[in-house]
Coordinates of C-alpha atoms in Angstrom, one line a residue:
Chain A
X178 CA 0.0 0.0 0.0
X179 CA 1.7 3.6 -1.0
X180 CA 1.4 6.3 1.2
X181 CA 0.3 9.8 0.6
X182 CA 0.6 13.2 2.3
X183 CA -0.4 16.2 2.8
X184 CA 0.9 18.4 3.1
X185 CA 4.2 17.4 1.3
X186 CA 6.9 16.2 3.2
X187 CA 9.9 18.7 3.6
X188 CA 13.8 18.2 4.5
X189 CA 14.9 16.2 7.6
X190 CA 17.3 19.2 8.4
X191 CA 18.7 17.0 10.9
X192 CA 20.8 15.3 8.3
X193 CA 23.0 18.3 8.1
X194 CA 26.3 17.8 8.6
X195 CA 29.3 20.3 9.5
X196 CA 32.5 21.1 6.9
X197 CA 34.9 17.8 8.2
X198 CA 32.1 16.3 10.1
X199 CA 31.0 12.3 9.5
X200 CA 28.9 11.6 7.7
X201 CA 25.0 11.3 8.9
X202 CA 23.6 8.7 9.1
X203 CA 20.6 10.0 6.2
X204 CA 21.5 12.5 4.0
X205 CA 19.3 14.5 2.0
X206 CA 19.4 14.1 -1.4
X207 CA 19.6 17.2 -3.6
X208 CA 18.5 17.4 -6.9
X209 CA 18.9 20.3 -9.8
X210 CA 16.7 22.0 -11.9
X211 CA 17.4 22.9 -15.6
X212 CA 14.9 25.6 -15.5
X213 CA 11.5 23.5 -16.6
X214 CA 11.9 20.3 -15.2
X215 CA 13.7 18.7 -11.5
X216 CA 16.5 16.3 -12.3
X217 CA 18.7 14.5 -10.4
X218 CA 21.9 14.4 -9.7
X219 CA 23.9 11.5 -10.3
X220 CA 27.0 10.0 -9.3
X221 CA 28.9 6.6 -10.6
X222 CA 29.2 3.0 -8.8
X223 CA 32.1 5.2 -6.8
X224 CA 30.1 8.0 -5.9
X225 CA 32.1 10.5 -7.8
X226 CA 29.9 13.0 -9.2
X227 CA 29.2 12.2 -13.4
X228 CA 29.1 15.8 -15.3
X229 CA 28.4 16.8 -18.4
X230 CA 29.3 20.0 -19.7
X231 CA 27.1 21.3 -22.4
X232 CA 28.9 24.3 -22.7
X233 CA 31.6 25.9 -21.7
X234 CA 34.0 28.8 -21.9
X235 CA 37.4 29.4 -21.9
X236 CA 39.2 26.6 -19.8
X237 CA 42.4 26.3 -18.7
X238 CA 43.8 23.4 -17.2
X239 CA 46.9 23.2 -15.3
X240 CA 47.2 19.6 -14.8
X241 CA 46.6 16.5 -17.2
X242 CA 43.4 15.7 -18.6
X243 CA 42.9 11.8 -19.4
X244 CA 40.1 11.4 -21.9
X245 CA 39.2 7.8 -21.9
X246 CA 36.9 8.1 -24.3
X247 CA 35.1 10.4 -26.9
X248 CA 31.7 9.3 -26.5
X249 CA 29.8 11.0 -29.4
X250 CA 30.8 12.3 -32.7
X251 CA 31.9 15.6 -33.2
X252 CA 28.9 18.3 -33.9
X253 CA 28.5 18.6 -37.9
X254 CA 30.5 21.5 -39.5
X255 CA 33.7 22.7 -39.0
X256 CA 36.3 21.5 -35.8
X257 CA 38.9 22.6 -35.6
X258 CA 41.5 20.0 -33.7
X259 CA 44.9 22.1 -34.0
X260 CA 48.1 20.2 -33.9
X261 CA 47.1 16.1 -33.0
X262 CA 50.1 14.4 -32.8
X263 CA 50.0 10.3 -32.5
X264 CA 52.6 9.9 -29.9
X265 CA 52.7 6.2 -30.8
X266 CA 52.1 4.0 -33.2
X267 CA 48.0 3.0 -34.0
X268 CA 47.0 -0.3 -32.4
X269 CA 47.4 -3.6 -33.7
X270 CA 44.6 -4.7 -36.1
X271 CA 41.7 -2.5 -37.8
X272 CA 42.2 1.5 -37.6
X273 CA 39.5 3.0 -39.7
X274 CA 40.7 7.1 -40.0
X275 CA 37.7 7.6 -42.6
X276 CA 37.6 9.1 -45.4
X277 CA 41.2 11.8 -45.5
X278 CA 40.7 14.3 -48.4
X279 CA 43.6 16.9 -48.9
X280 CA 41.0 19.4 -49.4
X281 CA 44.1 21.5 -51.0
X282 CA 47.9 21.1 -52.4
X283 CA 50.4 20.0 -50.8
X284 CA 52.8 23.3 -49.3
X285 CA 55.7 23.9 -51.6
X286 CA 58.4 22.4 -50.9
X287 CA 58.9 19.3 -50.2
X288 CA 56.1 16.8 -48.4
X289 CA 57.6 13.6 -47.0
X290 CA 54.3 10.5 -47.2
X291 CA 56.6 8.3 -46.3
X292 CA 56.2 4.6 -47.3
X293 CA 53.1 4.3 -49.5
X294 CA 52.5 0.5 -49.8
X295 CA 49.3 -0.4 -51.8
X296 CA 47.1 -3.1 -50.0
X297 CA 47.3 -6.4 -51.4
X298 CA 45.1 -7.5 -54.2
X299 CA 43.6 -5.8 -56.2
X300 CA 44.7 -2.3 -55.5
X301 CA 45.0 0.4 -58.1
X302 CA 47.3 3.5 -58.7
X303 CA 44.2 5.0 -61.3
X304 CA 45.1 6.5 -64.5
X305 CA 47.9 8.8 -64.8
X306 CA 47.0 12.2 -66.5
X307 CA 49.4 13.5 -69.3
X308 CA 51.9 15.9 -68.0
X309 CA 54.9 16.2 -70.6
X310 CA 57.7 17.8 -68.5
X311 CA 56.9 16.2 -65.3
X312 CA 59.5 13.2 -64.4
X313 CA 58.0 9.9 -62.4
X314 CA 61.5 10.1 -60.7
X315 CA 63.7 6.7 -60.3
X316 CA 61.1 3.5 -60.3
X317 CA 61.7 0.3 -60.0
X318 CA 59.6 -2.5 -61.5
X319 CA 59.9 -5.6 -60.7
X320 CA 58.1 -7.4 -62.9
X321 CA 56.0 -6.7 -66.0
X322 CA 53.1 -9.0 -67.8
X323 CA 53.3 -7.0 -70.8
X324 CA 50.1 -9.1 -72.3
X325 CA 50.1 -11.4 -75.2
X326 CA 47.0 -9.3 -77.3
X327 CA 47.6 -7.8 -80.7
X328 CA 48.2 -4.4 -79.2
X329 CA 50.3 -5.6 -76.7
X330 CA 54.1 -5.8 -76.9
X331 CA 53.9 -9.5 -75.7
X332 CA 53.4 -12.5 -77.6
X333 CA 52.9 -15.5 -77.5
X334 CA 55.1 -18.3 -78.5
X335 CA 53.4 -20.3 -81.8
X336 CA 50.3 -18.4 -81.7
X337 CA 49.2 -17.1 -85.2
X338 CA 50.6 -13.5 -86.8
X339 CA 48.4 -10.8 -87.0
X340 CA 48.5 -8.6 -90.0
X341 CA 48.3 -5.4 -87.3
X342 CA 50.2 -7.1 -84.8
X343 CA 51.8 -4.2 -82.1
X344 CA 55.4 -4.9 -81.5
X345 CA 58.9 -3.1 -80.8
X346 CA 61.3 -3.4 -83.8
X347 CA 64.7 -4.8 -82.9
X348 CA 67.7 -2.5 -83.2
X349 CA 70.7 -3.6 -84.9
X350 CA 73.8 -2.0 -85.5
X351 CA 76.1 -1.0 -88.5
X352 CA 79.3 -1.5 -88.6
X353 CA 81.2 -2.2 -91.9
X354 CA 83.8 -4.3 -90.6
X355 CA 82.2 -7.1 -88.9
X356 CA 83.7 -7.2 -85.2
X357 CA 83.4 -8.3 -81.7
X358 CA 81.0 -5.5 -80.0
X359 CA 80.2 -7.9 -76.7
X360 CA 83.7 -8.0 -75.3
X361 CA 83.6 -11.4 -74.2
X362 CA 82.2 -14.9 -74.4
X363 CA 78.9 -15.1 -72.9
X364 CA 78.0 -10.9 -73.1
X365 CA 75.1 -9.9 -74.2
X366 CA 75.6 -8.3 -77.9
X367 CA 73.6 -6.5 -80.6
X368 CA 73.3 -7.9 -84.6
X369 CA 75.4 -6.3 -87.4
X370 CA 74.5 -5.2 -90.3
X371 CA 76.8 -3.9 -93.4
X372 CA 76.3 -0.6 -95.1
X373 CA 73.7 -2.2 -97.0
X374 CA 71.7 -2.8 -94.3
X375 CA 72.0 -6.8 -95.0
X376 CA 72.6 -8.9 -91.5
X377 CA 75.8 -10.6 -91.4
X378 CA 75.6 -14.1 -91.1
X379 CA 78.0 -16.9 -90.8
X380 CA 77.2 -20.6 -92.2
X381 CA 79.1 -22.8 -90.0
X382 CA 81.7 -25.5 -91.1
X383 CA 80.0 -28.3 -89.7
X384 CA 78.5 -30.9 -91.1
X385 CA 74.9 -31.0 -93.0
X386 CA 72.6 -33.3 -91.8
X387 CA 72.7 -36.8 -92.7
X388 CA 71.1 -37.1 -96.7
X389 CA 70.9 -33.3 -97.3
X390 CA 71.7 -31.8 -100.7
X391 CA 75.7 -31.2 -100.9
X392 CA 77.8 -29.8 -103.8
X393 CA 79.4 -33.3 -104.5
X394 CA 75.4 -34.9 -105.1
X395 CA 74.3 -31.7 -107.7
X396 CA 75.2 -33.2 -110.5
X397 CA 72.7 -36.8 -109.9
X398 CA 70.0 -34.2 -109.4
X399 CA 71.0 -32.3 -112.7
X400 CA 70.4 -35.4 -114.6
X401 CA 67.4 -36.7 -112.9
X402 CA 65.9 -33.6 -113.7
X403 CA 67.1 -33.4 -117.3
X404 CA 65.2 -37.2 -117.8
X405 CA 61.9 -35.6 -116.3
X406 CA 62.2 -32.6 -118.4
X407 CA 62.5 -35.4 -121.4
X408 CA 60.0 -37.3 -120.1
X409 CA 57.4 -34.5 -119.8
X410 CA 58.3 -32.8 -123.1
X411 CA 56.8 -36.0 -124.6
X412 CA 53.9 -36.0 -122.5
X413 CA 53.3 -32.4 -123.8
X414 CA 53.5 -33.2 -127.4
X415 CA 50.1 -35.3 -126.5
X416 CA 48.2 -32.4 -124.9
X417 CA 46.0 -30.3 -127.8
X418 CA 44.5 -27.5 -125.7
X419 CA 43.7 -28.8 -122.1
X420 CA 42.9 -32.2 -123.7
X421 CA 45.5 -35.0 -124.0
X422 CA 45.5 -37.2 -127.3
X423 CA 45.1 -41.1 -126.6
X424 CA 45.9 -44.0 -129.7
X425 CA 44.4 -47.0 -128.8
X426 CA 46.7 -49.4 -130.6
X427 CA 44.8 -52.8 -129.6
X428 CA 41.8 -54.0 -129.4
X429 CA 39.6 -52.5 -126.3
X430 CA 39.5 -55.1 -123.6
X431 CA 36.5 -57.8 -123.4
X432 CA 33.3 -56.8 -121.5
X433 CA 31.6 -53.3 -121.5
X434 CA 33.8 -50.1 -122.6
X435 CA 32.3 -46.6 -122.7
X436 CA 34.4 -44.7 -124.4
X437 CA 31.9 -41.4 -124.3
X438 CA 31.3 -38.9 -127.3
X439 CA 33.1 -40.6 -130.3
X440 CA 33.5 -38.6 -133.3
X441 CA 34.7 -40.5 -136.5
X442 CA 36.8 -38.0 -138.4
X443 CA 36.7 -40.2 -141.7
X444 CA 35.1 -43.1 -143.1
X445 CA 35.1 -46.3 -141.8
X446 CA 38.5 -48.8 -142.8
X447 CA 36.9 -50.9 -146.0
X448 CA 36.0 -54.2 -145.4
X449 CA 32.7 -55.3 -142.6
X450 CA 32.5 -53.0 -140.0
X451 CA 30.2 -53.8 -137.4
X452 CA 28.8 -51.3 -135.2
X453 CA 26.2 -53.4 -134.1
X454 CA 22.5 -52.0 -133.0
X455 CA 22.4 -47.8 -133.6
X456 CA 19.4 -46.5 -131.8
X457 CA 18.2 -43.1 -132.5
X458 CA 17.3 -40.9 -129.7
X459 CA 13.9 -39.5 -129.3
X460 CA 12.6 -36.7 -130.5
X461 CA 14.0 -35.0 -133.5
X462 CA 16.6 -37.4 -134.2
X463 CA 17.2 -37.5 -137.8
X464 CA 19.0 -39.9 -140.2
X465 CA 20.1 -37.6 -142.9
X466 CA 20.0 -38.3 -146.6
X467 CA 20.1 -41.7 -148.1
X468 CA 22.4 -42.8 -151.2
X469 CA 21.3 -44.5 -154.1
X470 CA 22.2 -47.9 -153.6
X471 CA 19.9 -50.4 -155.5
X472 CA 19.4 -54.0 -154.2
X473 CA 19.7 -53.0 -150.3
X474 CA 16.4 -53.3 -148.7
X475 CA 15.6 -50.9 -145.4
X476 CA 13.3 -53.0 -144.4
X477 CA 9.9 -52.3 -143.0
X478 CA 9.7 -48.2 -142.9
X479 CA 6.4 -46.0 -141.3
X480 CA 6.4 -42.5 -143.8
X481 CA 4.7 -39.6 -141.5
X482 CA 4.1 -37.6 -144.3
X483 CA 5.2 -37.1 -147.9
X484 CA 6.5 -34.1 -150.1
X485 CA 3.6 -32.2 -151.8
X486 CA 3.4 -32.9 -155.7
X487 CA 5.4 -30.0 -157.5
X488 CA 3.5 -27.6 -160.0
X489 CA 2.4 -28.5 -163.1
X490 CA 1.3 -31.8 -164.7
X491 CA 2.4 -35.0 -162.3
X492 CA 1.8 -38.1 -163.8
X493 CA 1.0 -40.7 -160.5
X494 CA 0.5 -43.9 -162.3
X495 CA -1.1 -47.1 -160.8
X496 CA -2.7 -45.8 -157.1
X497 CA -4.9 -48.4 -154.8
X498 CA -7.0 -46.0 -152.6
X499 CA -8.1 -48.1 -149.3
X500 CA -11.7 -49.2 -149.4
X501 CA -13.7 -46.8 -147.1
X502 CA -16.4 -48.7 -145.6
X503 CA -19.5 -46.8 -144.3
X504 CA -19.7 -45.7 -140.8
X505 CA -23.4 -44.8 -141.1
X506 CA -26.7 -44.3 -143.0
X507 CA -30.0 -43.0 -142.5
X508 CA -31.9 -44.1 -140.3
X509 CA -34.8 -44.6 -142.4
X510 CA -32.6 -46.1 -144.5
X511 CA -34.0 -44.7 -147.6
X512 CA -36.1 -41.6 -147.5
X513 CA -39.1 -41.3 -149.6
X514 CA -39.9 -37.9 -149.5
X515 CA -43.6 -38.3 -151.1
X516 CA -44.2 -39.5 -147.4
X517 CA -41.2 -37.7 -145.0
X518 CA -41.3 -34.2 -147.1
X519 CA -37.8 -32.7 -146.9
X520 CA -38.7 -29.0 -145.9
X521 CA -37.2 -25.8 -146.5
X522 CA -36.4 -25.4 -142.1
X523 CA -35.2 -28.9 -142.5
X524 CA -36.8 -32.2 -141.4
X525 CA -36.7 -34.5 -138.3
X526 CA -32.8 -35.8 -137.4
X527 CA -32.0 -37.8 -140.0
X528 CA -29.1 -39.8 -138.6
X529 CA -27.5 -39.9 -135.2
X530 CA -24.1 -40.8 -136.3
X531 CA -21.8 -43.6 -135.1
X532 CA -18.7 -42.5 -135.9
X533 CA -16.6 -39.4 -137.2
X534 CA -17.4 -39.2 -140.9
X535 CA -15.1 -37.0 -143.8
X536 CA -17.0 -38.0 -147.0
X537 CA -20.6 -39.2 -148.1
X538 CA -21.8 -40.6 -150.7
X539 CA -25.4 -39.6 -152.4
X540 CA -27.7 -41.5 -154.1
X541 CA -31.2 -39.6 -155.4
X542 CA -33.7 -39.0 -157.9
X543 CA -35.4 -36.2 -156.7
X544 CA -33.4 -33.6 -158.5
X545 CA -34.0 -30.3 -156.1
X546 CA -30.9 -28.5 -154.4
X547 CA -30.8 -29.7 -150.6
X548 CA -28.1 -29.1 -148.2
X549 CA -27.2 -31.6 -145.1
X550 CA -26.6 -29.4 -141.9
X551 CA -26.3 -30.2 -138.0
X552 CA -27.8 -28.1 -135.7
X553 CA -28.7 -25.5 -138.3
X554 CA -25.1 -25.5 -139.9
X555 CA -24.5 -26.6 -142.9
X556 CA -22.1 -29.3 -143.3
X557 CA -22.2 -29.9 -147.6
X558 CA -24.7 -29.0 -150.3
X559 CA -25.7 -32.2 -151.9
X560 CA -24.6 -32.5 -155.7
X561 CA -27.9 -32.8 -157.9
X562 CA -28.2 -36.2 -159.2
X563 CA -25.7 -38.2 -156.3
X564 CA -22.4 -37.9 -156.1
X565 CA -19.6 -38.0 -153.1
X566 CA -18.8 -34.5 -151.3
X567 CA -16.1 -34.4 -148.7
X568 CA -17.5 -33.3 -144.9
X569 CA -16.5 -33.1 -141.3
X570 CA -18.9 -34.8 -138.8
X571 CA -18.3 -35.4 -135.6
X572 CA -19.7 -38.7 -133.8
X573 CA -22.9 -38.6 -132.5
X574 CA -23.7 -35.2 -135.0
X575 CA -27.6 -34.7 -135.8
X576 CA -27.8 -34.8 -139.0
X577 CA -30.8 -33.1 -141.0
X578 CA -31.9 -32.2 -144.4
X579 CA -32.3 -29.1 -145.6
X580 CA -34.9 -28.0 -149.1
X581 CA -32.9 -25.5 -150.7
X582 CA -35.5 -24.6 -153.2
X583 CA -37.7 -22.7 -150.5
X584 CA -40.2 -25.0 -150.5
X585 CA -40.7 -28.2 -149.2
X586 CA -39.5 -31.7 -151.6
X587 CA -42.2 -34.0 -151.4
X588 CA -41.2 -36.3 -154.0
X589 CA -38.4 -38.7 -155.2
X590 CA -36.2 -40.8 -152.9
X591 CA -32.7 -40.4 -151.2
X592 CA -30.2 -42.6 -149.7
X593 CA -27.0 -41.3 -147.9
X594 CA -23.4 -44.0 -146.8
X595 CA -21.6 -42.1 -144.4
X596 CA -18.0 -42.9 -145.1
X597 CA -15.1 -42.8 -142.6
Chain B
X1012 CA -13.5 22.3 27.6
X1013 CA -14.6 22.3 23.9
X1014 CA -16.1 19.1 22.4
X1015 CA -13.7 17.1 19.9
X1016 CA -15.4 16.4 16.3
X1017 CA -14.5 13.1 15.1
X1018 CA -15.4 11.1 11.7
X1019 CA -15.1 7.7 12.2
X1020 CA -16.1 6.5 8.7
X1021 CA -17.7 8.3 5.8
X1022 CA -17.6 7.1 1.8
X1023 CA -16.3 9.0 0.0
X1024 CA -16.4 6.9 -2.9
X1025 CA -19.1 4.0 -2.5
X1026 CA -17.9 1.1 -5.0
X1027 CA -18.5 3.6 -7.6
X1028 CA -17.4 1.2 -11.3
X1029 CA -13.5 1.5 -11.9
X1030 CA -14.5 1.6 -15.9
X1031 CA -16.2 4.9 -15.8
X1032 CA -14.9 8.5 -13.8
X1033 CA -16.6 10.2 -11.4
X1034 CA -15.8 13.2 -8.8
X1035 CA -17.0 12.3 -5.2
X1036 CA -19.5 14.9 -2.9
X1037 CA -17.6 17.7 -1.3
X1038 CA -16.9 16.9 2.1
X1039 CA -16.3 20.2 4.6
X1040 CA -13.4 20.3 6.8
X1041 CA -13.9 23.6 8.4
X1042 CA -13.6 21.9 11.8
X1043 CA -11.3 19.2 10.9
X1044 CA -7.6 19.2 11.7
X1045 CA -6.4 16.0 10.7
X1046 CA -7.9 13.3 8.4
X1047 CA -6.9 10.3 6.3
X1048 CA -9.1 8.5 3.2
X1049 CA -8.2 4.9 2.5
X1050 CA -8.7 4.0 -1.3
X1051 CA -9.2 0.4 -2.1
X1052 CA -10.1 -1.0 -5.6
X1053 CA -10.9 -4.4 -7.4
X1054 CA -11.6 -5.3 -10.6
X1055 CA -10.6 -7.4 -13.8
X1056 CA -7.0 -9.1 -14.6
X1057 CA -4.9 -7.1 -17.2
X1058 CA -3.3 -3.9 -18.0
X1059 CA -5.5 -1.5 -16.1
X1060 CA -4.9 1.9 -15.1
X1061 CA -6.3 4.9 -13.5
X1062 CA -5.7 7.9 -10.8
X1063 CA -7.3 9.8 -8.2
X1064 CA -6.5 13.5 -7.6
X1065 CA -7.9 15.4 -4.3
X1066 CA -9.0 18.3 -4.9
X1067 CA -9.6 21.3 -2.4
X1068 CA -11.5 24.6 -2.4
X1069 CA -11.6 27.8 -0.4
X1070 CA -15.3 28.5 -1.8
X1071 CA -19.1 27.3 -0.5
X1072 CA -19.5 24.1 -3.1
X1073 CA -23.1 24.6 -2.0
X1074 CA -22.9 28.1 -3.5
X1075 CA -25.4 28.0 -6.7
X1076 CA -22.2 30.9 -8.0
X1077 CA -19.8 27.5 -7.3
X1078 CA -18.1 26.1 -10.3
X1079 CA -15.8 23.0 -11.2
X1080 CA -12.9 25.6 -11.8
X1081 CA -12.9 26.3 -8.4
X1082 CA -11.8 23.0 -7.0
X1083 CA -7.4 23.4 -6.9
X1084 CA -5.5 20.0 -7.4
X1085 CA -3.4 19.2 -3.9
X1086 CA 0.2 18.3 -4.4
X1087 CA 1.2 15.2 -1.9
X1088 CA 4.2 13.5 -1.1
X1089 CA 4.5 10.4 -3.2
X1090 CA 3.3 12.0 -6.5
X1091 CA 0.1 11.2 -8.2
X1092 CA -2.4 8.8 -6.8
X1093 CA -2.6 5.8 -9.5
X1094 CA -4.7 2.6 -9.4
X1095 CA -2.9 0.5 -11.3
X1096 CA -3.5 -3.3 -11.7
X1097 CA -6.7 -5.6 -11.0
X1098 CA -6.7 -4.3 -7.2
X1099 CA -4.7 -2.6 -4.9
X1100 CA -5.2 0.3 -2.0
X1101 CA -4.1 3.7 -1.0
X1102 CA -4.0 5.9 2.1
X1103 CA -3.9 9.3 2.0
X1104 CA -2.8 11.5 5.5
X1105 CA -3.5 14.7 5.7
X1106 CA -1.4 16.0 8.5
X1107 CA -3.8 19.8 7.9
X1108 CA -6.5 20.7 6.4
X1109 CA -6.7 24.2 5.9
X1110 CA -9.3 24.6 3.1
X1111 CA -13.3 24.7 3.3
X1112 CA -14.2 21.5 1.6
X1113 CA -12.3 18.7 -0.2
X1114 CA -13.3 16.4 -3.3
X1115 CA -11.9 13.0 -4.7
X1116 CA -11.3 13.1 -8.6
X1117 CA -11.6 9.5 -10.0
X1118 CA -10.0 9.2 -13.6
X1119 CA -10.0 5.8 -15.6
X1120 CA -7.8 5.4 -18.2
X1121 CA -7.8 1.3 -19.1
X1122 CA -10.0 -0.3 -16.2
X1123 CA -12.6 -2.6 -16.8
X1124 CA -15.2 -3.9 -14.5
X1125 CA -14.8 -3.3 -10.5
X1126 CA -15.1 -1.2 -8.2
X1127 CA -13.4 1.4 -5.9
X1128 CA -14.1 3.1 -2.7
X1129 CA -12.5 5.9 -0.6
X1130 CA -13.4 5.9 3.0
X1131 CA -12.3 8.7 5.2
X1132 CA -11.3 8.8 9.1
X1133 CA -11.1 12.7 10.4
X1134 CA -11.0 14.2 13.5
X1135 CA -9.7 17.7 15.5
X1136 CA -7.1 18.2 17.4
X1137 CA -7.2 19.9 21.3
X1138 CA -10.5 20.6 22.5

């Protein structure tokens, strides 16, 4: 249960003690006031009193101040340390200064950094800027991987030539009379060249390899060479063009031979020459002309079509014209016009032909002009009396008959053969 | 030889509910010297919370002229009076009582259901 007074309790003066007195037994505890709220005051596990100063003036102090630590960062803007001097080195391990900018240059003069060393790894110098006139100073490299690329000096061993390849030319020195520029066995030295410009070179006194080509064995090669060059001469005399000319001097070897496009430049050797079966090729394959040559028989021969008789009078003799039977009639057979009048807009179909038909042959005694048409066109005008007239009729045609007199025939007979 | 006035025990606050506030009567102590209230509460588990202020006035609360305003807040040792939890009790001494009436103030904040009740003891001192 908490307790609650009124009016509110007040300091137990009795806990007042004198300047070098002991210390009470109770004390009264004293706070502060910043001006709107109480606050206490506070002292550490030691009871010294903990103080912050949030500001200050001017302070001088005589003795030594130990700053264990700087709790906060420094306010924002602009603070000013002065001279900080690290007595010693920075501890062992991780030391993180930050970001250092040298805000400007260096002083004039000269500025000691000391020992730079780059961190392992990766670490960069960044690009140098152009500055012709300004000298890097004495620098030692150690090593150099000058790259193996096509615009690097590098290269490597047995890789392919590029036609753009970057390189440094090798230097080489003149000197007209060929001498000694090294100074000793085993010195480095430079290649010689005359006053031409051409390298001198030595060849050495010792022995070729084993078969190689020697002054003594020139002359074996001389007249190898001279046989080929025979040899090939002949072979050339057989070329005409790009094509080389082949004799066959015996007979062409049993069994199947194609010999490809033969062209026989004369006639055949006299005597039986048998070329066995000649097959025209299709198409427009032609035999040429034929010689006179009475008592040979070309046997059984199909003649497409023959020349047409020349002007003037042509005697034909003896000529057998093939039999053309009929390939139709009239259906009536006979038409007796005194009872199937034959009028002027033509009569009823008088055929229904069975096959094509190119002539027919009339037989009448009516003695009127008629005409045979089919389907109202007219095919022939029938000669007075019978006779043949040549026609074109279809298979299957209509045929009618047609009074030409204007009037309709009503008597006599006809009879028509249809001829193929 | 005067007569002493004593109080043995007056509500206050009668188990008035602990979810709603409410002000007590005025009580005069115009011939008290000395008095003490005893606040007890009970109610639901959980986060409840809630204070009491007494108040004191130098005016007639009777007075139909007599406003809220003129009730003062009285400043005690041991800060404001809270009823915090599902029950608990106070006790308030007053060691004078210089004014012409006094009032309990009964603020809830979280409470639920309950109750809570102020009783006062009071009496003069001499006579």
């Amino acid at each position: 249960m908490s307790q609650f007074v009124f009016p509110p309790l007040t300091a137990n003066l009795n806990s007042e003690a004198s300047n070098g007195g002991s210390l009470p037994s109770s004390v009264l505890v004293v706070a502060g006031y910043d001006g709107a709220n109480v606050r206490a005051i506070k002292t550490d596990s030691t009871g010294e009193i903990a103080v912050d100063v949030s500001s200050i003036g001017t302070v001088t102090v005589t003795g030594t101040v130990a700053v264990s630590a700087i709790a906060g960062a420094l306010p924002a803007g602009t603070n000013n340390i002065g001279d900080v001097d690290i007595a010693s080195a920075l501890p062992a391990g991780t030391n993180n200064i930050g970001d250092v900018d040298i805000a400007s240059a260096l002083p004039a003069g000269t500025n000691s950094i000391g020992t730079v060393i780059l961190g392992a790894g990766t670490a960069a110098i960044g690009k140098l800027v152009a500055n012709s006139g300004v000298d890097i100073g004495d620098v030692d490299v150690t090593s150099i991987v000058p790259g193996v690329g096509a615009t690097n000096l590098g290269k490597a061993i047995q890789s392919a030539q590029g036609t753009t390849d970057t390189g440094v030319p090798a230097l080489v020195v003149r000197n007209d009379t060929l001498a000694d520029l090294s100074g000793a066995d085993g010195d480095y030295a430079p290649l010689q060249v005359n006053a031409s410009g051409a390298l001198y070179t030595e060849v050495k006194t010792s022995a070729l390899p084993s078969g190689a080509a020697t002054e003594a064995k020139q002359d074996v090669i001389e007249t190898t060479l001279n046989s080929i060059e025979g040899d090939t001469s002949s072979l050339a005399g057989a070329v005409s063009g790009t094509e080389v000319q082949v004799d066959v001097v015996a007979s062409l070897p049993a069994g199947t031979n194609n010999i490809g496009d033969v062209d026989i430049a004369s006639a055949l050797p006299a005597g039986t020459n048998s070329i066995g079966t000649v097959i025209l090729g299709a198409g427009t394959a032609a035999i040429g002309k034929l010689s006179a040559n009475s008592g040979v028989d070309i046997g059984d021969v199909d003649v497409t079509s023959l020349p047409a008789l020349p002007a003037g009078s042509n005697t034909i003799g003896k000529v057998d014209v093939n039999a053309i039977a009929p390939v139709d009639f009239l259906d009536s057979g006979l038409v007796d016009t005194s009872t199937a009048n034959i009028a002027s807009t033509g009569t009823t179909v008088v055929s229904s032909l069975a096959a094509a038909c190119t002539e027919i042959e009339i037989q009448e005694d009516i003695g009127e002009f008629m005409s045979l048409r089919v389907g109202g066109t007219v095919k022939a005008f029938l000669p007075l009396g019978g006779g043949r007239v040549k026609v074109s009729l279809a298979a299957t045609d209509a045929v009618q008959l047609f009074s030409e007199t204007g009037t309709a025939i009503s008597s006599g007979k006809i009879a028509i053969n249809f001829l193929g | 030889m005067g007569r002493k006035n004593l109080i043995l025990t007056y509500n206050m606050l009668d188990s008035i509910d602990l979810d709603t506030s409410a002000n007590s009567s005025a009580t005069f102590t115009t011939t008290i010297d000395q008095l003490s209230i005893n606040i007890v509460w009970s109610g639901s588990t959980g986060t409840n919370t809630g204070s009491i202020v007494v108040q004191g006035t130098n005016k007639d609360p009777d007075a139909s002229s007599f406003a809220a305003a003129d009730y003062f807040d009285l400043e005690l040792s041991g800060g404001t009076i809270n009823l915090t939890g599902a029950s608990g009790e106070h006790i308030v001494i007053f060691d004078k009582t210089p004014f012409r009436a006094i009032r309990l103030v009964y603020t809830n904040s979280t409470h639920a259901a309950g109750t809570v009740s102020a009783i006062m003891s009071a009496k003069t001192l001499g006579a």
